[in-house]
Amino acid sequence: MHSPESVPVLVKRLPGNEDLPLPAYATDGAAGMDVVSAEDVELAPGARHAVATGLAIAIPAGYEVQVRPRSGLALKHGVTVANAPGTIDSDYRGEVKAILINLGTEPFAIRRGDRVAQLVLAPVTRAGWVEVSELDETARGEGGFGSTGGLAALKG
Ligand SMILES: O=c1ccn([C@H]2C[C@H](O)[C@@H](COP(=O)(O)OP(=O)(O)OP(=O)(O)O)O2)c(=O)[nH]1
Ligand SMILES: [Mg+2]
């Protein structure tokens, strides 16, 4: 079910995964839906794996789904999403996967049903290029990559 203000997203549990819960918001104000692993995987330190979710989805045009890390896994175990935020295109019909990497020092065991990442539905604004031969001048100009100074914000 979806509340009146939510955006319907079609979801199909792939064969053999009918028992897995759909991604769900853990609290009323959660931005992301926790998504569970459909497989058992042991992630060695430094290893990465495209963790199956057992789900295929059809996102409405004008939206994307971002695959984001769970901060608890990142903080406690160094396990994060290697391509964060992963992008699920609205025209993708394959299995949604979470590309996890273990940046920690210990092997990390993922069990089927573990909440491994979170999915955020987000609007997409598409750009239309307007090609020009000159761009306008700004105070920043070509400065970047630390050009405004280091870490300290307070002087004196
Ligand atoms: O974390 C992710 C990232 C991507 N995908 C799927 C959905 C997405 O629509 C598709 C392509 O992703 P992306 O464009 O990031 O990868 P690519 O390397 O550019 O592949 P492609 O050439 O297929 O676009 O792969 C996932 O399941 N999980
Ligand atoms: Mg791509």
PDB file of C-alpha atoms and ligand atoms in Angstrom:
ATOM      1  CA  MET A   1       0.000   0.000   0.000  1.00  0.00           C
ATOM      2  CA  HIS A   2       1.050   3.590  -0.455  1.00  0.00           C
ATOM      3  CA  SER A   3      -0.125   6.700   1.298  1.00  0.00           C
ATOM      4  CA  PRO A   4      -1.919   9.324  -0.835  1.00  0.00           C
ATOM      5  CA  GLU A   5       1.156  11.547  -1.080  1.00  0.00           C
ATOM      6  CA  SER A   6       3.598   8.741  -1.915  1.00  0.00           C
ATOM      7  CA  VAL A   7       4.740   7.918  -5.451  1.00  0.00           C
ATOM      8  CA  PRO A   8       3.737   4.435  -6.629  1.00  0.00           C
ATOM      9  CA  VAL A   9       6.723   2.349  -7.727  1.00  0.00           C
ATOM     10  CA  LEU A  10       6.103  -1.041  -9.308  1.00  0.00           C
ATOM     11  CA  VAL A  11       8.043  -3.851  -7.661  1.00  0.00           C
ATOM     12  CA  LYS A  12       8.393  -7.507  -8.548  1.00  0.00           C
ATOM     13  CA  ARG A  13       9.812 -10.087  -6.164  1.00  0.00           C
ATOM     14  CA  LEU A  14      11.939 -12.315  -8.378  1.00  0.00           C
ATOM     15  CA  PRO A  15      11.311 -16.062  -8.292  1.00  0.00           C
ATOM     16  CA  GLY A  16      12.495 -17.635  -5.058  1.00  0.00           C
ATOM     17  CA  ASN A  17      12.331 -14.362  -3.155  1.00  0.00           C
ATOM     18  CA  GLU A  18       8.624 -14.181  -2.366  1.00  0.00           C
ATOM     19  CA  ASP A  19       9.429 -14.564   1.337  1.00  0.00           C
ATOM     20  CA  LEU A  20      11.636 -11.470   1.538  1.00  0.00           C
ATOM     21  CA  PRO A  21      10.135  -8.239   2.880  1.00  0.00           C
ATOM     22  CA  LEU A  22       9.812  -5.343   0.474  1.00  0.00           C
ATOM     23  CA  PRO A  23      12.099  -2.378   1.177  1.00  0.00           C
ATOM     24  CA  ALA A  24      10.505  -0.426   3.985  1.00  0.00           C
ATOM     25  CA  TYR A  25      10.826   2.879   5.807  1.00  0.00           C
ATOM     26  CA  ALA A  26      11.966   2.085   9.364  1.00  0.00           C
ATOM     27  CA  THR A  27      10.281   5.197  10.829  1.00  0.00           C
ATOM     28  CA  ASP A  28       7.600   7.678   9.775  1.00  0.00           C
ATOM     29  CA  GLY A  29      10.206  10.255   8.798  1.00  0.00           C
ATOM     30  CA  ALA A  30      12.757   7.967   7.181  1.00  0.00           C
ATOM     31  CA  ALA A  31      14.056   9.148   3.805  1.00  0.00           C
ATOM     32  CA  GLY A  32      15.274   5.727   2.753  1.00  0.00           C
ATOM     33  CA  MET A  33      13.727   2.285   2.625  1.00  0.00           C
ATOM     34  CA  ASP A  34      15.961  -0.386   4.099  1.00  0.00           C
ATOM     35  CA  VAL A  35      16.497  -3.153   1.570  1.00  0.00           C
ATOM     36  CA  VAL A  36      17.504  -6.681   2.479  1.00  0.00           C
ATOM     37  CA  SER A  37      19.999  -9.050   0.930  1.00  0.00           C
ATOM     38  CA  ALA A  38      18.644 -12.008  -0.989  1.00  0.00           C
ATOM     39  CA  GLU A  39      21.867 -13.943  -0.528  1.00  0.00           C
ATOM     40  CA  ASP A  40      24.465 -15.078   1.950  1.00  0.00           C
ATOM     41  CA  VAL A  41      27.818 -13.462   1.219  1.00  0.00           C
ATOM     42  CA  GLU A  42      31.050 -13.184   3.115  1.00  0.00           C
ATOM     43  CA  LEU A  43      32.825  -9.934   2.308  1.00  0.00           C
ATOM     44  CA  ALA A  44      36.541 -10.191   2.992  1.00  0.00           C
ATOM     45  CA  PRO A  45      38.372  -6.990   3.932  1.00  0.00           C
ATOM     46  CA  GLY A  46      38.791  -4.967   0.742  1.00  0.00           C
ATOM     47  CA  ALA A  47      36.309  -7.121  -1.198  1.00  0.00           C
ATOM     48  CA  ARG A  48      33.216  -5.888  -2.979  1.00  0.00           C
ATOM     49  CA  HIS A  49      30.127  -7.671  -4.225  1.00  0.00           C
ATOM     50  CA  ALA A  50      26.915  -6.760  -6.056  1.00  0.00           C
ATOM     51  CA  VAL A  51      24.512  -7.994  -3.403  1.00  0.00           C
ATOM     52  CA  ALA A  52      21.261  -9.344  -4.845  1.00  0.00           C
ATOM     53  CA  THR A  53      18.014  -7.951  -3.469  1.00  0.00           C
ATOM     54  CA  GLY A  54      15.661 -10.338  -5.252  1.00  0.00           C
ATOM     55  CA  LEU A  55      13.739  -7.348  -6.584  1.00  0.00           C
ATOM     56  CA  ALA A  56      13.074  -5.761  -9.964  1.00  0.00           C
ATOM     57  CA  ILE A  57      11.348  -2.397 -10.086  1.00  0.00           C
ATOM     58  CA  ALA A  58       9.792   0.055 -12.527  1.00  0.00           C
ATOM     59  CA  ILE A  59      10.323   3.623 -11.351  1.00  0.00           C
ATOM     60  CA  PRO A  60       7.991   6.220 -12.866  1.00  0.00           C
ATOM     61  CA  ALA A  61       9.538   8.532 -15.464  1.00  0.00           C
ATOM     62  CA  GLY A  62      11.059  11.597 -13.839  1.00  0.00           C
ATOM     63  CA  TYR A  63      12.398   9.704 -10.831  1.00  0.00           C
ATOM     64  CA  GLU A  64      15.411   7.608  -9.888  1.00  0.00           C
ATOM     65  CA  VAL A  65      16.160   5.362  -6.952  1.00  0.00           C
ATOM     66  CA  GLN A  66      19.438   5.911  -5.155  1.00  0.00           C
ATOM     67  CA  VAL A  67      21.163   3.018  -3.403  1.00  0.00           C
ATOM     68  CA  ARG A  68      22.767   4.459  -0.314  1.00  0.00           C
ATOM     69  CA  PRO A  69      24.817   3.012   2.550  1.00  0.00           C
ATOM     70  CA  ARG A  70      23.469   2.418   6.032  1.00  0.00           C
ATOM     71  CA  SER A  71      25.526   4.518   8.395  1.00  0.00           C
ATOM     72  CA  GLY A  72      25.570   1.869  11.126  1.00  0.00           C
ATOM     73  CA  LEU A  73      27.263  -0.658   8.843  1.00  0.00           C
ATOM     74  CA  ALA A  74      29.713   1.982   7.661  1.00  0.00           C
ATOM     75  CA  LEU A  75      30.610   3.143  11.159  1.00  0.00           C
ATOM     76  CA  LYS A  76      30.723  -0.224  12.926  1.00  0.00           C
ATOM     77  CA  HIS A  77      32.096  -2.428  10.154  1.00  0.00           C
ATOM     78  CA  GLY A  78      33.439  -0.199   7.366  1.00  0.00           C
ATOM     79  CA  VAL A  79      30.861  -1.723   5.015  1.00  0.00           C
ATOM     80  CA  THR A  80      29.499   0.797   2.543  1.00  0.00           C
ATOM     81  CA  VAL A  81      28.122   1.179  -0.978  1.00  0.00           C
ATOM     82  CA  ALA A  82      31.093   1.337  -3.360  1.00  0.00           C
ATOM     83  CA  ASN A  83      29.296   3.495  -5.925  1.00  0.00           C
ATOM     84  CA  ALA A  84      27.236   5.549  -3.473  1.00  0.00           C
ATOM     85  CA  PRO A  85      24.785   6.744  -4.322  1.00  0.00           C
ATOM     86  CA  GLY A  86      24.092   3.942  -6.760  1.00  0.00           C
ATOM     87  CA  THR A  87      21.687   4.959  -9.495  1.00  0.00           C
ATOM     88  CA  ILE A  88      18.676   2.878 -10.498  1.00  0.00           C
ATOM     89  CA  ASP A  89      17.371   4.278 -13.785  1.00  0.00           C
ATOM     90  CA  SER A  90      13.640   4.450 -14.393  1.00  0.00           C
ATOM     91  CA  ASP A  91      14.016   2.205 -17.443  1.00  0.00           C
ATOM     92  CA  TYR A  92      16.019  -0.535 -15.664  1.00  0.00           C
ATOM     93  CA  ARG A  93      14.170  -3.822 -15.305  1.00  0.00           C
ATOM     94  CA  GLY A  94      16.966  -6.055 -14.047  1.00  0.00           C
ATOM     95  CA  GLU A  95      17.550  -7.083 -10.458  1.00  0.00           C
ATOM     96  CA  VAL A  96      18.347  -4.237  -8.101  1.00  0.00           C
ATOM     97  CA  LYS A  97      21.749  -4.824  -6.537  1.00  0.00           C
ATOM     98  CA  ALA A  98      23.679  -3.046  -3.822  1.00  0.00           C
ATOM     99  CA  ILE A  99      27.388  -2.891  -4.586  1.00  0.00           C
ATOM    100  CA  LEU A 100      28.879  -3.287  -1.148  1.00  0.00           C
ATOM    101  CA  ILE A 101      32.550  -2.933  -0.244  1.00  0.00           C
ATOM    102  CA  ASN A 102      34.195  -3.894   3.005  1.00  0.00           C
ATOM    103  CA  LEU A 103      36.598  -1.098   3.944  1.00  0.00           C
ATOM    104  CA  GLY A 104      37.037  -2.582   7.411  1.00  0.00           C
ATOM    105  CA  THR A 105      39.695  -4.924   8.739  1.00  0.00           C
ATOM    106  CA  GLU A 106      37.476  -7.930   9.514  1.00  0.00           C
ATOM    107  CA  PRO A 107      35.468 -10.209   7.227  1.00  0.00           C
ATOM    108  CA  PHE A 108      31.785  -9.204   7.167  1.00  0.00           C
ATOM    109  CA  ALA A 109      29.102 -11.870   6.907  1.00  0.00           C
ATOM    110  CA  ILE A 110      25.874 -10.930   5.138  1.00  0.00           C
ATOM    111  CA  ARG A 111      22.928 -13.253   5.628  1.00  0.00           C
ATOM    112  CA  ARG A 112      19.820 -13.432   3.453  1.00  0.00           C
ATOM    113  CA  GLY A 113      17.292 -11.050   5.014  1.00  0.00           C
ATOM    114  CA  ASP A 114      19.892  -8.653   6.484  1.00  0.00           C
ATOM    115  CA  ARG A 115      19.215  -4.973   5.810  1.00  0.00           C
ATOM    116  CA  VAL A 116      22.284  -4.034   3.777  1.00  0.00           C
ATOM    117  CA  ALA A 117      21.484  -0.658   2.191  1.00  0.00           C
ATOM    118  CA  GLN A 118      18.697   1.877   1.775  1.00  0.00           C
ATOM    119  CA  LEU A 119      16.796   3.011  -1.295  1.00  0.00           C
ATOM    120  CA  VAL A 120      15.850   6.654  -1.750  1.00  0.00           C
ATOM    121  CA  LEU A 121      13.311   7.687  -4.396  1.00  0.00           C
ATOM    122  CA  ALA A 122      14.382  11.033  -5.824  1.00  0.00           C
ATOM    123  CA  PRO A 123      13.142  13.330  -8.590  1.00  0.00           C
ATOM    124  CA  VAL A 124      15.376  13.712 -11.619  1.00  0.00           C
ATOM    125  CA  THR A 125      15.861  16.991 -13.435  1.00  0.00           C
ATOM    126  CA  ARG A 126      17.276  16.485 -16.901  1.00  0.00           C
ATOM    127  CA  ALA A 127      19.564  19.063 -18.460  1.00  0.00           C
ATOM    128  CA  GLY A 128      19.309  20.372 -21.982  1.00  0.00           C
ATOM    129  CA  TRP A 129      22.648  21.658 -23.264  1.00  0.00           C
ATOM    130  CA  VAL A 130      22.759  25.211 -24.556  1.00  0.00           C
ATOM    131  CA  GLU A 131      26.113  25.435 -26.315  1.00  0.00           C
ATOM    132  CA  VAL A 132      27.857  28.815 -26.302  1.00  0.00           C
ATOM    133  CA  SER A 133      31.318  30.124 -27.203  1.00  0.00           C
ATOM    134  CA  GLU A 134      31.764  32.247 -24.045  1.00  0.00           C
ATOM    135  CA  LEU A 135      30.524  31.850 -20.462  1.00  0.00           C
ATOM    136  CA  ASP A 136      29.774  34.753 -18.100  1.00  0.00           C
ATOM    137  CA  GLU A 137      32.455  35.993 -15.673  1.00  0.00           C
ATOM    138  CA  THR A 138      32.140  35.310 -11.942  1.00  0.00           C
ATOM    139  CA  ALA A 139      34.117  36.121  -8.779  1.00  0.00           C
ATOM    140  CA  ARG A 140      35.205  32.468  -8.545  1.00  0.00           C
ATOM    141  CA  GLY A 141      36.181  32.223 -12.151  1.00  0.00           C
ATOM    142  CA  GLU A 142      38.290  29.115 -12.740  1.00  0.00           C
ATOM    143  CA  GLY A 143      39.229  28.748  -9.067  1.00  0.00           C
ATOM    144  CA  GLY A 144      38.273  25.470  -7.475  1.00  0.00           C
ATOM    145  CA  PHE A 145      39.604  22.484  -5.594  1.00  0.00           C
ATOM    146  CA  GLY A 146      40.500  24.406  -2.423  1.00  0.00           C
ATOM    147  CA  SER A 147      41.015  27.833  -3.996  1.00  0.00           C
ATOM    148  CA  THR A 148      39.002  29.538  -1.229  1.00  0.00           C
ATOM    149  CA  GLY A 149      41.272  28.251   1.554  1.00  0.00           C
ATOM    150  CA  GLY A 150      41.706  25.359   3.946  1.00  0.00           C
ATOM    151  CA  LEU A 151      39.706  24.008   6.851  1.00  0.00           C
ATOM    152  CA  ALA A 152      39.768  26.902   9.316  1.00  0.00           C
ATOM    153  CA  ALA A 153      36.636  29.019   9.198  1.00  0.00           C
ATOM    154  CA  LEU A 154      37.483  31.333  12.132  1.00  0.00           C
ATOM    155  CA  LYS A 155      40.465  33.680  12.110  1.00  0.00           C
ATOM    156  CA  GLY A 156      42.202  35.370  15.050  1.00  0.00           C
TER     157      GLY A 156
HETATM  158  O1  LIG B   1      24.033   0.339  -7.341  1.00  0.00           O
HETATM  159  C1  LIG B   1      23.513   0.034  -8.434  1.00  0.00           C
HETATM  160  C2  LIG B   1      23.784   0.737  -9.599  1.00  0.00           C
HETATM  161  C3  LIG B   1      23.174   0.333 -10.770  1.00  0.00           C
HETATM  162  N1  LIG B   1      22.312  -0.717 -10.787  1.00  0.00           N
HETATM  163  C4  LIG B   1      21.615  -1.080 -12.026  1.00  0.00           C
HETATM  164  C5  LIG B   1      20.415  -0.158 -12.239  1.00  0.00           C
HETATM  165  C6  LIG B   1      20.944   0.869 -13.185  1.00  0.00           C
HETATM  166  O2  LIG B   1      19.881   1.425 -13.939  1.00  0.00           O
HETATM  167  C7  LIG B   1      21.902   0.039 -14.018  1.00  0.00           C
HETATM  168  C8  LIG B   1      23.010   0.844 -14.636  1.00  0.00           C
HETATM  169  O3  LIG B   1      23.696   1.525 -13.628  1.00  0.00           O
HETATM  170  P1  LIG B   1      24.801   2.622 -13.988  1.00  0.00           P
HETATM  171  O4  LIG B   1      24.327   3.506 -15.097  1.00  0.00           O
HETATM  172  O5  LIG B   1      25.221   3.239 -12.720  1.00  0.00           O
HETATM  173  O6  LIG B   1      25.990   1.681 -14.466  1.00  0.00           O
HETATM  174  P2  LIG B   1      26.852   1.707 -15.814  1.00  0.00           P
HETATM  175  O7  LIG B   1      28.174   1.161 -15.456  1.00  0.00           O
HETATM  176  O8  LIG B   1      26.801   3.068 -16.471  1.00  0.00           O
HETATM  177  O9  LIG B   1      26.068   0.613 -16.675  1.00  0.00           O
HETATM  178  P3  LIG B   1      25.145   0.825 -17.960  1.00  0.00           P
HETATM  179  O10 LIG B   1      26.083   0.922 -19.097  1.00  0.00           O
HETATM  180  O11 LIG B   1      24.292  -0.411 -17.986  1.00  0.00           O
HETATM  181  O12 LIG B   1      24.338   2.071 -17.756  1.00  0.00           O
HETATM  182  O13 LIG B   1      22.463  -0.910 -13.116  1.00  0.00           O
HETATM  183  C9  LIG B   1      22.011  -1.404  -9.625  1.00  0.00           C
HETATM  184  O14 LIG B   1      21.229  -2.347  -9.600  1.00  0.00           O
HETATM  185  N2  LIG B   1      22.636  -1.018  -8.477  1.00  0.00           N
HETATM  186 MG    MG B   2      24.972   3.987 -17.069  1.00  0.00          MG
END
